[in-house]
Amino acid sequence: MECLNKEAAIVTGASSGIGYAVSEKLRALGYEVFGIGRDFGTAELEEEDGIHRIVCDVLDTEELCACVKRIAAQHRIRVLVNNAGVGYYGLHEELNPDKIKKMVRTNLEAPMILTQQLLRHLKRHAGYVINVSSVTAGQSNPHGCAYGATKAGLASFSHSLFDEARKYGVKVVTIFPDMTQTNLYRNADFREGDEPESYLLAEDVAGAVEWILGQREGVIVSDIVLKPQLHRIKRKPY
Ligand SMILES: NC(=O)c1ccc[n+]([C@@H]2O[C@H](COP(=O)([O-])OP(=O)(O)OC[C@H]3O[C@@H](n4cnc5c(N)ncnc54)[C@H](OP(=O)(O)O)[C@@H]3O)[C@@H](O)[C@H]2O)c1
């Protein structure tokens, strides 16, 4: 029996960064938010009214499917945000198969599986699939060849799904953020510049999600590119 009185949202990678900010935004907008992450140990996302912390590794396909089925059985899911992601950077020869697989599976495979699992449900509720890609999807990415490829793959999936699903009332949106101040670059030898104009905040991406959801029925914002005013990155000290 579905609990239809409140619309629900599923956000992957809700334990930090963009996913955390989007979860908080969705909660403020009145959604019952199911935030997926592996480790909420030091996470800012608190289990509180309207927020549920769902411990699940999106690479564990069986667990992921079971977990969303459970949520979908009891809630009217209106929004799916495919946000969880990992990045490894450097010369391609310096990556290893494990890191490459992790990026492909987290950034591309998991969103496709999660979307597949929820699509019929989202059709019933004229829902949104919001995919967090990256500006790297549309550019050449030396020192980030594999990461950029996963984000280009996600954008390709997202654009095709837009055309496939629009006639069923589903709204598929791709967000392309540029450098955002989060933990994503923990594995990188670079970080955002010092000036506040040289990076986005996770809250800026959450603001874009609010804008997407605020359009009148019948209008879809299919693609959003967010860039900081300045293009600067800094090498981390060794
Ligand atoms: N930061 C940027 O400059 C930037 C720019 C463009 C696009 N993006 C994209 O934005 C998305 C969010 O990244 P972020 O910048 O907010 O970085 P972040 O702070 O590192 O967040 C990544 C999130 O993904 C989750 N995650 C990673 N692997 C997971 C797994 N196997 N299962 C479940 N959750 C997993 C992490 O949670 P746990 O560790 O708890 O599992 C974390 O909550 C990513 O897709 C990233 O590619 C970021």
Coordinates of C-alpha atoms and ligand atoms in Angstrom, one line a residue:
M1 CA 0.0 0.0 0.0
E2 CA 1.5 3.3 -1.1
C3 CA 1.7 6.2 1.4
L4 CA 0.4 8.8 -1.0
N5 CA 0.1 11.8 1.3
K6 CA 3.6 13.1 0.8
E7 CA 5.8 13.0 -2.3
A8 CA 9.1 11.3 -1.9
A9 CA 12.6 11.8 -3.4
I10 CA 15.6 9.4 -3.6
V11 CA 19.0 11.0 -3.7
T12 CA 22.2 8.9 -4.1
G13 CA 25.4 10.2 -2.5
A14 CA 23.4 12.1 0.1
S15 CA 26.1 11.8 2.8
S16 CA 28.1 14.7 1.6
G17 CA 28.6 17.5 -0.9
I18 CA 26.0 18.1 -3.6
G19 CA 23.8 15.1 -2.6
Y20 CA 23.6 16.5 1.0
A21 CA 22.7 20.0 -0.2
V22 CA 20.1 18.6 -2.7
S23 CA 18.6 16.4 0.1
E24 CA 18.3 19.3 2.4
K25 CA 16.7 21.4 -0.3
L26 CA 14.2 18.7 -1.2
R27 CA 13.3 18.3 2.4
A28 CA 12.7 22.1 2.7
L29 CA 10.5 21.8 -0.4
G30 CA 8.4 19.3 1.4
Y31 CA 9.6 16.0 0.1
E32 CA 10.1 12.9 2.1
V33 CA 13.8 12.3 1.3
F34 CA 15.6 9.0 1.2
G35 CA 19.3 9.8 1.0
I36 CA 21.5 6.9 0.0
G37 CA 25.2 6.6 1.0
R38 CA 27.6 4.1 2.4
D39 CA 28.8 6.0 5.4
F40 CA 26.9 8.6 7.3
G41 CA 29.4 8.4 10.2
T42 CA 30.6 11.9 9.9
A43 CA 27.9 13.1 7.5
E44 CA 26.1 16.3 8.0
L45 CA 22.8 14.8 6.9
E46 CA 20.8 14.2 10.0
E47 CA 18.1 11.6 10.3
E48 CA 15.2 13.9 11.1
D49 CA 11.7 14.7 10.1
G50 CA 11.5 14.3 6.3
I51 CA 15.0 12.8 6.0
H52 CA 15.9 9.1 6.0
R53 CA 19.5 8.0 5.8
I54 CA 19.7 4.8 3.8
V55 CA 22.9 3.0 4.2
C56 CA 23.5 1.2 0.8
D57 CA 26.5 0.7 -1.5
V58 CA 25.2 1.5 -5.0
L59 CA 27.8 -1.0 -6.3
D60 CA 25.9 -3.8 -4.5
T61 CA 23.2 -4.1 -7.2
E62 CA 21.1 -6.7 -5.3
E63 CA 21.0 -4.5 -2.2
L64 CA 20.4 -1.3 -4.2
C65 CA 17.4 -2.9 -6.0
A66 CA 15.9 -4.4 -2.8
C67 CA 16.3 -1.1 -1.1
V68 CA 14.6 1.1 -3.7
K69 CA 11.8 -1.5 -4.1
R70 CA 11.1 -1.2 -0.4
I71 CA 10.9 2.6 -0.6
A72 CA 8.8 2.5 -3.8
A73 CA 6.4 0.0 -2.2
Q74 CA 5.4 2.5 0.5
H75 CA 6.0 6.0 -1.0
R76 CA 5.1 8.0 -4.0
I77 CA 8.5 8.7 -5.4
R78 CA 8.4 11.8 -7.6
V79 CA 12.1 12.6 -7.8
L80 CA 15.2 10.4 -8.3
V81 CA 18.5 12.2 -8.2
N82 CA 21.4 10.1 -9.5
N83 CA 24.2 12.0 -7.8
A84 CA 26.6 9.5 -6.2
G85 CA 30.0 9.6 -7.9
V86 CA 33.7 9.0 -7.5
G87 CA 36.6 10.6 -9.3
Y88 CA 40.2 9.4 -9.8
Y89 CA 42.5 11.7 -11.7
G90 CA 46.0 11.7 -13.2
L91 CA 47.6 10.2 -16.2
H92 CA 45.5 7.3 -17.5
E93 CA 48.5 5.0 -17.2
E94 CA 48.6 5.8 -13.5
L95 CA 45.0 4.6 -12.7
N96 CA 44.4 0.9 -12.1
P97 CA 41.6 -1.5 -13.2
D98 CA 39.9 -1.2 -9.8
K99 CA 39.7 2.6 -9.9
I100 CA 38.4 2.5 -13.5
K101 CA 35.7 0.0 -12.6
K102 CA 34.7 1.9 -9.6
M103 CA 34.1 5.1 -11.6
V104 CA 32.3 3.3 -14.4
R105 CA 30.1 1.4 -12.0
T106 CA 29.3 4.3 -9.6
N107 CA 29.0 7.1 -12.1
L108 CA 27.3 5.3 -14.9
E109 CA 26.1 1.7 -14.1
A110 CA 24.4 2.5 -10.9
P111 CA 22.3 5.5 -12.3
M112 CA 21.2 3.3 -15.2
I113 CA 20.2 0.5 -12.9
L114 CA 18.4 2.7 -10.4
T115 CA 16.5 4.5 -13.1
Q116 CA 15.5 1.2 -14.7
Q117 CA 14.2 0.0 -11.3
L118 CA 12.1 3.1 -10.7
L119 CA 11.0 4.1 -14.2
R120 CA 7.5 2.5 -14.2
H121 CA 6.9 4.0 -10.8
L122 CA 8.0 7.4 -12.0
K123 CA 5.8 7.1 -15.0
R124 CA 2.8 6.6 -12.8
H125 CA 3.7 9.7 -10.9
A126 CA 4.9 12.0 -13.7
G127 CA 8.3 12.1 -11.9
Y128 CA 11.7 13.5 -12.4
V129 CA 15.0 11.7 -13.1
I130 CA 17.8 14.2 -12.3
N131 CA 21.2 13.0 -13.4
V132 CA 24.3 14.8 -12.0
S133 CA 26.8 14.7 -14.8
S134 CA 29.6 17.2 -15.1
V135 CA 31.0 19.8 -17.5
T136 CA 33.7 17.2 -18.2
A137 CA 31.0 15.3 -20.2
G138 CA 31.3 17.8 -23.0
Q139 CA 35.0 18.5 -23.1
S140 CA 38.4 16.8 -23.5
N141 CA 39.8 15.8 -20.1
P142 CA 43.5 15.0 -20.0
H143 CA 44.3 13.7 -16.5
G144 CA 40.6 12.8 -16.1
C145 CA 40.0 10.7 -19.3
A146 CA 38.1 7.9 -17.6
Y147 CA 36.1 10.2 -15.2
G148 CA 35.1 12.4 -18.1
A149 CA 34.0 9.4 -20.1
T150 CA 31.7 8.1 -17.3
K151 CA 30.1 11.6 -17.1
A152 CA 29.7 11.7 -20.9
G153 CA 28.1 8.3 -20.8
L154 CA 25.7 9.4 -18.1
A155 CA 24.8 12.5 -20.2
S156 CA 24.2 10.3 -23.2
F157 CA 22.0 8.0 -21.2
S158 CA 20.1 10.9 -19.8
H159 CA 19.5 12.6 -23.1
S160 CA 18.2 9.4 -24.7
L161 CA 16.0 8.7 -21.8
F162 CA 14.6 12.2 -22.0
D163 CA 13.4 11.4 -25.5
E164 CA 12.2 8.0 -24.6
A165 CA 10.3 8.9 -21.5
R166 CA 8.9 12.4 -22.1
K167 CA 5.7 11.1 -23.7
Y168 CA 5.0 9.2 -20.5
G169 CA 5.1 12.3 -18.4
V170 CA 8.6 11.6 -17.0
K171 CA 11.0 14.6 -16.9
V172 CA 14.6 13.7 -17.4
V173 CA 17.1 16.4 -16.5
T174 CA 20.9 16.5 -16.8
I175 CA 22.9 18.9 -14.6
F176 CA 26.4 19.7 -15.7
P177 CA 28.2 21.3 -12.7
D178 CA 31.8 22.7 -13.1
M179 CA 34.2 22.8 -10.2
T180 CA 32.2 22.6 -7.0
Q181 CA 33.7 22.9 -3.5
T182 CA 33.1 19.3 -2.1
N183 CA 35.2 16.3 -1.2
L184 CA 35.2 14.9 -4.7
Y185 CA 38.8 16.0 -5.3
R186 CA 40.1 14.1 -2.2
N187 CA 42.0 11.8 -4.6
A188 CA 43.2 14.6 -6.9
D189 CA 46.4 16.6 -6.8
F190 CA 44.4 19.8 -7.5
R191 CA 41.6 21.7 -5.9
E192 CA 39.4 24.7 -6.6
G193 CA 41.0 28.2 -6.6
D194 CA 41.0 30.3 -3.5
E195 CA 38.6 33.0 -4.8
P196 CA 35.0 32.3 -4.0
E197 CA 34.3 33.2 -7.7
S198 CA 36.4 30.2 -8.8
Y199 CA 34.1 27.5 -7.6
L200 CA 30.5 26.6 -7.2
L201 CA 28.9 25.6 -3.8
A202 CA 26.9 22.4 -3.4
E203 CA 24.0 24.7 -2.5
D204 CA 24.2 26.3 -6.0
V205 CA 23.5 22.9 -7.5
A206 CA 20.7 22.4 -5.0
G207 CA 19.3 25.7 -6.1
A208 CA 19.3 24.5 -9.7
V209 CA 17.3 21.5 -8.6
E210 CA 14.7 23.7 -6.9
W211 CA 14.4 25.8 -10.1
I212 CA 13.9 22.6 -12.2
L213 CA 11.1 21.4 -9.9
G214 CA 9.5 24.9 -9.9
Q215 CA 8.7 24.9 -13.6
R216 CA 5.0 24.6 -14.4
E217 CA 3.7 21.2 -15.5
G218 CA 4.5 20.8 -19.2
V219 CA 7.9 22.6 -19.1
I220 CA 11.1 20.6 -18.7
V221 CA 14.5 22.1 -18.1
S222 CA 16.4 19.3 -19.8
D223 CA 20.0 20.5 -19.3
I224 CA 21.6 22.9 -16.9
V225 CA 25.3 23.9 -17.0
L226 CA 26.6 25.7 -13.9
K227 CA 30.0 27.4 -14.0
P228 CA 31.8 29.7 -11.6
Q229 CA 32.7 33.1 -12.9
L230 CA 36.5 32.4 -12.8
H231 CA 38.3 29.3 -14.2
R232 CA 41.0 28.5 -11.7
I233 CA 42.4 25.4 -10.2
K234 CA 45.2 25.1 -7.7
R235 CA 47.8 22.4 -7.3
K236 CA 47.7 20.8 -3.9
P237 CA 50.9 21.0 -2.0
Y238 CA 52.6 17.5 -1.6
Ligands
LIG1 N1 32.6 18.5 -7.0 C1 32.6 18.9 -8.3 O1 33.4 19.7 -8.7 C2 31.7 18.2 -9.3 C3 31.6 18.7 -10.5 C4 30.7 18.1 -11.5 C5 30.0 17.0 -11.1 N2 30.2 16.5 -9.8 C6 29.4 15.3 -9.5 O2 28.6 15.5 -8.4 C7 28.3 14.3 -7.7 C8 28.5 14.4 -6.2 O3 29.8 14.6 -5.9 P1 30.3 15.7 -4.8 O4 31.1 16.7 -5.6 O5 29.2 16.1 -3.9 O6 31.4 14.8 -4.1 P2 31.4 14.0 -2.7 O7 31.2 15.0 -1.6 O8 32.6 13.2 -2.7 O9 30.1 13.2 -2.7 C9 30.0 11.9 -3.4 C10 28.9 11.1 -2.8 O10 28.8 9.9 -3.5 C11 28.6 8.9 -2.5 N3 29.1 7.6 -3.0 C12 30.2 7.3 -3.6 N4 30.3 6.0 -3.9 C13 29.2 5.5 -3.4 C14 28.7 4.1 -3.4 N5 29.4 3.1 -3.9 N6 27.5 3.9 -2.9 C15 26.8 4.9 -2.3 N7 27.2 6.2 -2.3 C16 28.4 6.5 -2.9 C17 29.4 9.3 -1.3 O11 28.8 8.8 -0.1 P3 29.6 7.6 0.8 O12 31.0 7.9 0.8 O13 28.9 7.8 2.1 O14 29.2 6.4 0.1 C18 29.1 10.8 -1.3 O15 27.9 11.1 -0.6 C19 29.3 13.2 -8.3 O16 28.6 12.4 -9.3 C20 30.3 14.1 -9.1 O17 30.9 13.4 -10.1 C21 31.0 17.0 -8.9

